[in-house]
Amino acid sequence: MEALIRQFLILDMWNLGLNLVVVVLGGVYLLLTSQWGVHRFAGESVRPGQKVLFLLGLCSLYGCLGSPIVLIGHELFSVHMLQQSLLYLVMPPLLIRGLPVWMWRRGFAEKWMQILFLPAQRPLISLVLFNGLFSLYHVPRVFDMLMSSELLHLFSHFVLILSAMLMWWPVMNPVKEQVNLTPLGKLAYIAGAGVLLTPACALIIFADHLLFASYSESGQMFSILSPLDDQQLGGVIMKVIQEVVYGVMLGIVFFQWAREERAKEESEAVAAAVGRSAPNWHIRVLEGGKGSGEKGRG
């Protein structure tokens, strides 16, 4: 365990280049969402909580791809699965919700952005795309091939992050002009995502032998768990984080739906009350006018 902790204290284990990129992105974001940026680009003000979401998304990105987690993830499958859980299940919703709507609208004004997010306009396609790629990634031969090449491994991260963004878009989409799922559709979508991710996790959790040759000698640097226990723990980590994230999303969608229905009922009740009182008001006006006329004639 000491060797594991020591990795975070070694400066060379941190990707300073990616650190610079993340800091620049965060700085540009804060500038664009400041009063100057909102006025300059005719955007809408951004709530502090929304800024926190985006910055947490950037921190998740750097923590997974620029910290010692990268090296440790090559030695411990459980850490690798933690890395994937944060990259594909936690980071995308944070970034999507963290960017203000006016930025998304400006982005979708570009043709390439429209083409890139085209699968997200068809929820079934985006749902199957991510979960299919994620399952393919964990086919032992494919996994070992990707892990053997740093370039292929980075490329697989890029593809899976992009497909994860597309998967989350139908649920998190803040652009009202686009086709959006109904609240009930979002609940079904999240439930379906959980079902589709389960087979890959179950295969890893319940395997009684090592699936990935890349981790057959894991534990030599960090003597914590046996390779098989580490593999099973990785599956458990992915499944637990998935259940927590999807459970939170289900709760958010449900309570937003409940608030919208309550607001709709209240507005309908007010409209009905106004409608019932309006005829009586007209009658009183007419009666008042009639009485005044009779007094005038008298």
mmCIF file of C-alpha atoms in Angstrom, residues 4-283:
data_model
loop_
_atom_site.group_PDB
_atom_site.id
_atom_site.type_symbol
_atom_site.label_atom_id
_atom_site.label_comp_id
_atom_site.label_asym_id
_atom_site.label_seq_id
_atom_site.Cartn_x
_atom_site.Cartn_y
_atom_site.Cartn_z
ATOM 1 C CA LEU A 4 0.838 2.681 -4.138
ATOM 2 C CA ILE A 5 0.599 5.941 -2.204
ATOM 3 C CA ARG A 6 4.201 6.835 -2.999
ATOM 4 C CA GLN A 7 3.365 7.022 -6.718
ATOM 5 C CA PHE A 8 1.267 10.134 -6.111
ATOM 6 C CA LEU A 9 4.251 11.906 -4.535
ATOM 7 C CA ILE A 10 6.544 11.457 -7.539
ATOM 8 C CA LEU A 11 6.406 14.505 -9.829
ATOM 9 C CA ASP A 12 7.339 12.506 -12.934
ATOM 10 C CA MET A 13 4.194 10.413 -12.492
ATOM 11 C CA TRP A 14 2.021 13.443 -13.271
ATOM 12 C CA ASN A 15 1.419 14.451 -16.888
ATOM 13 C CA LEU A 16 2.376 18.131 -16.823
ATOM 14 C CA GLY A 17 1.450 18.606 -20.490
ATOM 15 C CA LEU A 18 -2.122 17.454 -19.904
ATOM 16 C CA ASN A 19 -2.131 19.496 -16.712
ATOM 17 C CA LEU A 20 -1.396 22.613 -18.773
ATOM 18 C CA VAL A 21 -4.166 21.747 -21.258
ATOM 19 C CA VAL A 22 -6.706 21.262 -18.463
ATOM 20 C CA VAL A 23 -5.688 24.516 -16.751
ATOM 21 C CA VAL A 24 -5.998 26.427 -20.042
ATOM 22 C CA LEU A 25 -9.403 24.874 -20.771
ATOM 23 C CA GLY A 26 -10.585 25.737 -17.274
ATOM 24 C CA GLY A 27 -9.300 29.297 -17.591
ATOM 25 C CA VAL A 28 -10.953 29.818 -20.982
ATOM 26 C CA TYR A 29 -14.212 28.397 -19.638
ATOM 27 C CA LEU A 30 -14.192 30.721 -16.619
ATOM 28 C CA LEU A 31 -13.425 33.681 -18.879
ATOM 29 C CA LEU A 32 -16.259 32.867 -21.291
ATOM 30 C CA THR A 33 -18.730 32.317 -18.462
ATOM 31 C CA SER A 34 -17.738 35.522 -16.664
ATOM 32 C CA GLN A 35 -19.773 38.718 -17.018
ATOM 33 C CA TRP A 36 -17.378 39.843 -19.746
ATOM 34 C CA GLY A 37 -17.818 36.620 -21.719
ATOM 35 C CA VAL A 38 -21.593 36.554 -21.333
ATOM 36 C CA HIS A 39 -21.826 40.175 -22.529
ATOM 37 C CA ARG A 40 -19.270 39.676 -25.331
ATOM 38 C CA PHE A 41 -20.991 36.630 -26.824
ATOM 39 C CA ALA A 42 -24.578 37.560 -25.932
ATOM 40 C CA GLY A 43 -24.858 34.472 -23.789
ATOM 41 C CA GLU A 44 -26.777 33.702 -20.644
ATOM 42 C CA SER A 45 -25.379 33.946 -17.128
ATOM 43 C CA VAL A 46 -23.984 30.719 -15.695
ATOM 44 C CA ARG A 47 -24.799 29.596 -12.172
ATOM 45 C CA PRO A 48 -21.846 28.909 -9.827
ATOM 46 C CA GLY A 49 -23.019 25.318 -9.425
ATOM 47 C CA GLN A 50 -22.848 24.823 -13.182
ATOM 48 C CA LYS A 51 -19.261 26.069 -13.216
ATOM 49 C CA VAL A 52 -18.406 23.621 -10.445
ATOM 50 C CA LEU A 53 -19.809 20.749 -12.527
ATOM 51 C CA PHE A 54 -17.624 21.608 -15.515
ATOM 52 C CA LEU A 55 -14.480 22.038 -13.423
ATOM 53 C CA LEU A 56 -15.155 18.709 -11.699
ATOM 54 C CA GLY A 57 -15.436 17.157 -15.153
ATOM 55 C CA LEU A 58 -12.024 18.562 -16.088
ATOM 56 C CA CYS A 59 -10.570 17.287 -12.808
ATOM 57 C CA SER A 60 -11.975 13.834 -13.572
ATOM 58 C CA LEU A 61 -10.331 13.939 -16.998
ATOM 59 C CA TYR A 62 -6.953 14.898 -15.582
ATOM 60 C CA GLY A 63 -7.199 12.505 -12.659
ATOM 61 C CA CYS A 64 -7.845 9.594 -15.008
ATOM 62 C CA LEU A 65 -5.419 10.430 -17.819
ATOM 63 C CA GLY A 66 -2.771 12.652 -16.242
ATOM 64 C CA SER A 67 -2.200 11.301 -12.743
ATOM 65 C CA PRO A 68 -0.358 8.209 -11.411
ATOM 66 C CA ILE A 69 -3.662 6.343 -11.864
ATOM 67 C CA VAL A 70 -2.512 5.723 -15.449
ATOM 68 C CA LEU A 71 0.543 3.685 -14.380
ATOM 69 C CA ILE A 72 -1.248 2.030 -11.469
ATOM 70 C CA GLY A 73 -4.067 1.109 -13.842
ATOM 71 C CA HIS A 74 -1.583 -0.845 -15.951
ATOM 72 C CA GLU A 75 -0.642 -2.869 -12.866
ATOM 73 C CA LEU A 76 -4.000 -3.219 -11.108
ATOM 74 C CA PHE A 77 -7.122 -4.062 -13.083
ATOM 75 C CA SER A 78 -9.303 -2.685 -10.287
ATOM 76 C CA VAL A 79 -7.723 0.760 -10.678
ATOM 77 C CA HIS A 80 -8.116 0.508 -14.442
ATOM 78 C CA MET A 81 -11.854 -0.094 -13.995
ATOM 79 C CA LEU A 82 -12.075 2.827 -11.573
ATOM 80 C CA GLN A 83 -10.431 4.958 -14.241
ATOM 81 C CA GLN A 84 -12.955 3.804 -16.837
ATOM 82 C CA SER A 85 -15.907 4.341 -14.512
ATOM 83 C CA LEU A 86 -14.911 7.963 -13.972
ATOM 84 C CA LEU A 87 -14.160 8.601 -17.648
ATOM 85 C CA TYR A 88 -17.336 7.098 -19.111
ATOM 86 C CA LEU A 89 -19.959 7.304 -16.371
ATOM 87 C CA VAL A 90 -19.051 10.353 -14.272
ATOM 88 C CA MET A 91 -17.171 12.819 -16.474
ATOM 89 C CA PRO A 92 -19.565 13.120 -19.476
ATOM 90 C CA PRO A 93 -22.644 14.254 -17.478
ATOM 91 C CA LEU A 94 -20.499 16.797 -15.626
ATOM 92 C CA LEU A 95 -19.148 18.306 -18.846
ATOM 93 C CA ILE A 96 -22.505 18.295 -20.641
ATOM 94 C CA ARG A 97 -24.307 20.032 -17.792
ATOM 95 C CA GLY A 98 -21.350 22.277 -17.017
ATOM 96 C CA LEU A 99 -21.318 23.938 -20.432
ATOM 97 C CA PRO A 100 -23.966 26.673 -20.748
ATOM 98 C CA VAL A 101 -26.735 26.236 -23.313
ATOM 99 C CA TRP A 102 -25.508 29.140 -25.445
ATOM 100 C CA MET A 103 -22.166 27.379 -25.950
ATOM 101 C CA TRP A 104 -23.923 24.223 -27.106
ATOM 102 C CA ARG A 105 -26.098 26.243 -29.490
ATOM 103 C CA ARG A 106 -23.033 27.909 -31.003
ATOM 104 C CA GLY A 107 -21.400 24.511 -31.316
ATOM 105 C CA PHE A 108 -24.366 22.962 -33.085
ATOM 106 C CA ALA A 109 -24.354 25.855 -35.555
ATOM 107 C CA GLU A 110 -21.280 24.123 -37.017
ATOM 108 C CA LYS A 111 -21.907 21.331 -39.513
ATOM 109 C CA TRP A 112 -19.208 19.041 -38.119
ATOM 110 C CA MET A 113 -20.778 19.235 -34.661
ATOM 111 C CA GLN A 114 -24.170 18.287 -36.060
ATOM 112 C CA ILE A 115 -22.635 15.280 -37.820
ATOM 113 C CA LEU A 116 -20.642 14.254 -34.734
ATOM 114 C CA PHE A 117 -23.740 14.233 -32.516
ATOM 115 C CA LEU A 118 -26.020 12.692 -35.131
ATOM 116 C CA PRO A 119 -26.133 9.284 -33.347
ATOM 117 C CA ALA A 120 -27.281 11.052 -30.169
ATOM 118 C CA GLN A 121 -30.410 12.224 -31.989
ATOM 119 C CA ARG A 122 -31.413 8.565 -32.160
ATOM 120 C CA PRO A 123 -31.273 7.381 -28.538
ATOM 121 C CA LEU A 124 -31.349 3.669 -29.334
ATOM 122 C CA ILE A 125 -28.283 4.014 -31.560
ATOM 123 C CA SER A 126 -26.283 6.004 -28.998
ATOM 124 C CA LEU A 127 -27.279 3.557 -26.255
ATOM 125 C CA VAL A 128 -26.191 0.478 -28.198
ATOM 126 C CA LEU A 129 -23.091 2.213 -29.581
ATOM 127 C CA PHE A 130 -21.430 2.899 -26.223
ATOM 128 C CA ASN A 131 -22.399 -0.357 -24.539
ATOM 129 C CA GLY A 132 -21.415 -2.346 -27.616
ATOM 130 C CA LEU A 133 -17.996 -0.679 -27.796
ATOM 131 C CA PHE A 134 -17.508 -1.072 -24.044
ATOM 132 C CA SER A 135 -18.291 -4.798 -24.239
ATOM 133 C CA LEU A 136 -16.029 -5.192 -27.280
ATOM 134 C CA TYR A 137 -13.218 -3.435 -25.406
ATOM 135 C CA HIS A 138 -13.402 -6.092 -22.684
ATOM 136 C CA VAL A 139 -13.196 -9.062 -25.027
ATOM 137 C CA PRO A 140 -9.891 -10.567 -23.768
ATOM 138 C CA ARG A 141 -8.063 -10.609 -27.113
ATOM 139 C CA VAL A 142 -9.164 -7.091 -27.986
ATOM 140 C CA PHE A 143 -8.329 -5.833 -24.500
ATOM 141 C CA ASP A 144 -4.811 -7.311 -24.508
ATOM 142 C CA MET A 145 -4.147 -5.917 -27.994
ATOM 143 C CA LEU A 146 -5.200 -2.399 -26.941
ATOM 144 C CA MET A 147 -3.228 -2.551 -23.694
ATOM 145 C CA SER A 148 -0.076 -3.638 -25.536
ATOM 146 C CA SER A 149 0.081 -0.383 -27.512
ATOM 147 C CA GLU A 150 0.016 3.042 -25.869
ATOM 148 C CA LEU A 151 -1.256 4.628 -29.082
ATOM 149 C CA LEU A 152 -4.100 2.118 -29.460
ATOM 150 C CA HIS A 153 -4.951 2.456 -25.790
ATOM 151 C CA LEU A 154 -5.225 6.253 -26.030
ATOM 152 C CA PHE A 155 -7.285 5.913 -29.204
ATOM 153 C CA SER A 156 -9.659 3.504 -27.456
ATOM 154 C CA HIS A 157 -10.063 6.024 -24.623
ATOM 155 C CA PHE A 158 -10.927 8.739 -27.136
ATOM 156 C CA VAL A 159 -13.504 6.579 -28.936
ATOM 157 C CA LEU A 160 -15.129 5.392 -25.708
ATOM 158 C CA ILE A 161 -15.241 8.909 -24.214
ATOM 159 C CA LEU A 162 -16.894 10.208 -27.384
ATOM 160 C CA SER A 163 -19.409 7.348 -27.438
ATOM 161 C CA ALA A 164 -20.087 7.923 -23.722
ATOM 162 C CA MET A 165 -20.839 11.602 -24.431
ATOM 163 C CA LEU A 166 -23.256 10.501 -27.155
ATOM 164 C CA MET A 167 -24.876 7.982 -24.803
ATOM 165 C CA TRP A 168 -25.427 10.589 -22.083
ATOM 166 C CA TRP A 169 -26.692 13.279 -24.451
ATOM 167 C CA PRO A 170 -30.341 12.087 -24.742
ATOM 168 C CA VAL A 171 -30.626 12.251 -20.938
ATOM 169 C CA MET A 172 -28.570 15.396 -20.235
ATOM 170 C CA ASN A 173 -29.318 17.437 -23.383
ATOM 171 C CA PRO A 174 -29.888 21.082 -22.312
ATOM 172 C CA VAL A 175 -30.783 22.335 -25.823
ATOM 173 C CA LYS A 176 -34.578 22.480 -25.917
ATOM 174 C CA GLU A 177 -34.699 23.053 -29.689
ATOM 175 C CA GLN A 178 -33.462 19.513 -30.280
ATOM 176 C CA VAL A 179 -35.609 16.415 -30.049
ATOM 177 C CA ASN A 180 -35.629 15.375 -26.390
ATOM 178 C CA LEU A 181 -36.814 12.245 -24.643
ATOM 179 C CA THR A 182 -39.858 12.527 -22.421
ATOM 180 C CA PRO A 183 -39.221 12.057 -18.683
ATOM 181 C CA LEU A 184 -40.630 8.533 -18.924
ATOM 182 C CA GLY A 185 -38.411 7.896 -21.933
ATOM 183 C CA LYS A 186 -35.361 9.072 -19.983
ATOM 184 C CA LEU A 187 -36.175 6.717 -17.113
ATOM 185 C CA ALA A 188 -36.481 3.801 -19.547
ATOM 186 C CA TYR A 189 -33.269 4.868 -21.311
ATOM 187 C CA ILE A 190 -31.233 4.899 -18.084
ATOM 188 C CA ALA A 191 -32.674 1.540 -17.043
ATOM 189 C CA GLY A 192 -31.767 0.117 -20.454
ATOM 190 C CA ALA A 193 -28.222 1.461 -20.144
ATOM 191 C CA GLY A 194 -27.862 -0.342 -16.824
ATOM 192 C CA VAL A 195 -29.090 -3.606 -18.310
ATOM 193 C CA LEU A 196 -26.733 -3.411 -21.302
ATOM 194 C CA LEU A 197 -23.687 -2.744 -19.121
ATOM 195 C CA THR A 198 -24.395 -5.646 -16.769
ATOM 196 C CA PRO A 199 -23.122 -8.571 -18.931
ATOM 197 C CA ALA A 200 -19.586 -7.166 -19.227
ATOM 198 C CA CYS A 201 -19.430 -6.515 -15.474
ATOM 199 C CA ALA A 202 -20.888 -9.930 -14.630
ATOM 200 C CA LEU A 203 -18.400 -11.697 -16.897
ATOM 201 C CA ILE A 204 -15.519 -10.056 -15.043
ATOM 202 C CA ILE A 205 -16.967 -10.454 -11.537
ATOM 203 C CA PHE A 206 -17.883 -14.136 -11.791
ATOM 204 C CA ALA A 207 -14.952 -15.384 -13.877
ATOM 205 C CA ASP A 208 -13.036 -18.098 -12.012
ATOM 206 C CA HIS A 209 -9.874 -17.566 -14.043
ATOM 207 C CA LEU A 210 -7.855 -14.651 -15.367
ATOM 208 C CA LEU A 211 -9.400 -13.183 -18.503
ATOM 209 C CA PHE A 212 -6.698 -10.708 -19.475
ATOM 210 C CA ALA A 213 -3.093 -11.698 -20.082
ATOM 211 C CA SER A 214 -2.089 -8.065 -19.547
ATOM 212 C CA TYR A 215 -2.766 -8.504 -15.830
ATOM 213 C CA SER A 216 -1.510 -12.053 -15.370
ATOM 214 C CA GLU A 217 1.532 -10.736 -13.509
ATOM 215 C CA SER A 218 -0.166 -7.800 -11.793
ATOM 216 C CA GLY A 219 0.739 -7.215 -8.189
ATOM 217 C CA GLN A 220 4.496 -7.411 -8.726
ATOM 218 C CA MET A 221 4.760 -3.649 -8.198
ATOM 219 C CA PHE A 222 1.826 -3.345 -5.777
ATOM 220 C CA SER A 223 1.422 -6.454 -3.622
ATOM 221 C CA ILE A 224 -2.164 -5.905 -2.546
ATOM 222 C CA LEU A 225 -4.394 -8.543 -4.171
ATOM 223 C CA SER A 226 -3.945 -11.669 -6.207
ATOM 224 C CA PRO A 227 -4.534 -11.119 -9.951
ATOM 225 C CA LEU A 228 -7.881 -12.965 -9.838
ATOM 226 C CA ASP A 229 -9.122 -11.043 -6.803
ATOM 227 C CA ASP A 230 -7.992 -7.817 -8.425
ATOM 228 C CA GLN A 231 -9.903 -8.710 -11.596
ATOM 229 C CA GLN A 232 -13.097 -9.472 -9.686
ATOM 230 C CA LEU A 233 -12.741 -6.294 -7.631
ATOM 231 C CA GLY A 234 -12.482 -4.331 -10.878
ATOM 232 C CA GLY A 235 -15.810 -5.710 -12.057
ATOM 233 C CA VAL A 236 -17.412 -4.884 -8.707
ATOM 234 C CA ILE A 237 -16.073 -1.307 -8.810
ATOM 235 C CA MET A 238 -17.482 -0.720 -12.280
ATOM 236 C CA LYS A 239 -20.872 -2.185 -11.356
ATOM 237 C CA VAL A 240 -21.162 -0.285 -8.062
ATOM 238 C CA ILE A 241 -20.240 3.063 -9.632
ATOM 239 C CA GLN A 242 -22.645 2.383 -12.499
ATOM 240 C CA GLU A 243 -25.482 1.627 -10.071
ATOM 241 C CA VAL A 244 -24.768 4.755 -8.019
ATOM 242 C CA VAL A 245 -24.505 7.076 -11.042
ATOM 243 C CA TYR A 246 -27.549 5.648 -12.812
ATOM 244 C CA GLY A 247 -29.506 5.660 -9.553
ATOM 245 C CA VAL A 248 -28.708 9.339 -9.016
ATOM 246 C CA MET A 249 -29.724 10.111 -12.604
ATOM 247 C CA LEU A 250 -32.998 8.233 -12.199
ATOM 248 C CA GLY A 251 -33.721 10.251 -9.062
ATOM 249 C CA ILE A 252 -32.893 13.565 -10.750
ATOM 250 C CA VAL A 253 -35.090 12.808 -13.779
ATOM 251 C CA PHE A 254 -37.971 11.580 -11.627
ATOM 252 C CA PHE A 255 -38.008 14.570 -9.275
ATOM 253 C CA GLN A 256 -37.657 17.022 -12.174
ATOM 254 C CA TRP A 257 -40.627 15.306 -13.791
ATOM 255 C CA ALA A 258 -42.603 15.541 -10.543
ATOM 256 C CA ARG A 259 -41.824 19.269 -10.213
ATOM 257 C CA GLU A 260 -42.856 19.934 -13.808
ATOM 258 C CA GLU A 261 -46.141 18.058 -13.348
ATOM 259 C CA ARG A 262 -46.845 19.913 -10.102
ATOM 260 C CA ALA A 263 -46.139 23.271 -11.748
ATOM 261 C CA LYS A 264 -48.373 22.323 -14.671
ATOM 262 C CA GLU A 265 -51.226 21.360 -12.350
ATOM 263 C CA GLU A 266 -50.868 24.615 -10.418
ATOM 264 C CA SER A 267 -50.912 26.710 -13.601
ATOM 265 C CA GLU A 268 -53.965 24.818 -14.859
ATOM 266 C CA ALA A 269 -55.718 25.372 -11.521
ATOM 267 C CA VAL A 270 -54.966 29.110 -11.668
ATOM 268 C CA ALA A 271 -56.198 29.306 -15.266
ATOM 269 C CA ALA A 272 -59.390 27.458 -14.334
ATOM 270 C CA ALA A 273 -59.989 29.778 -11.379
ATOM 271 C CA VAL A 274 -59.500 32.832 -13.587
ATOM 272 C CA GLY A 275 -61.819 31.322 -16.183
ATOM 273 C CA ARG A 276 -64.554 30.753 -13.608
ATOM 274 C CA SER A 277 -64.305 34.279 -12.203
ATOM 275 C CA ALA A 278 -64.187 36.067 -15.564
ATOM 276 C CA PRO A 279 -67.902 35.549 -16.531
ATOM 277 C CA ASN A 280 -69.024 36.719 -13.075
ATOM 278 C CA TRP A 281 -66.905 39.823 -13.478
ATOM 279 C CA HIS A 282 -68.575 40.598 -16.808
ATOM 280 C CA ILE A 283 -72.010 40.058 -15.276
#
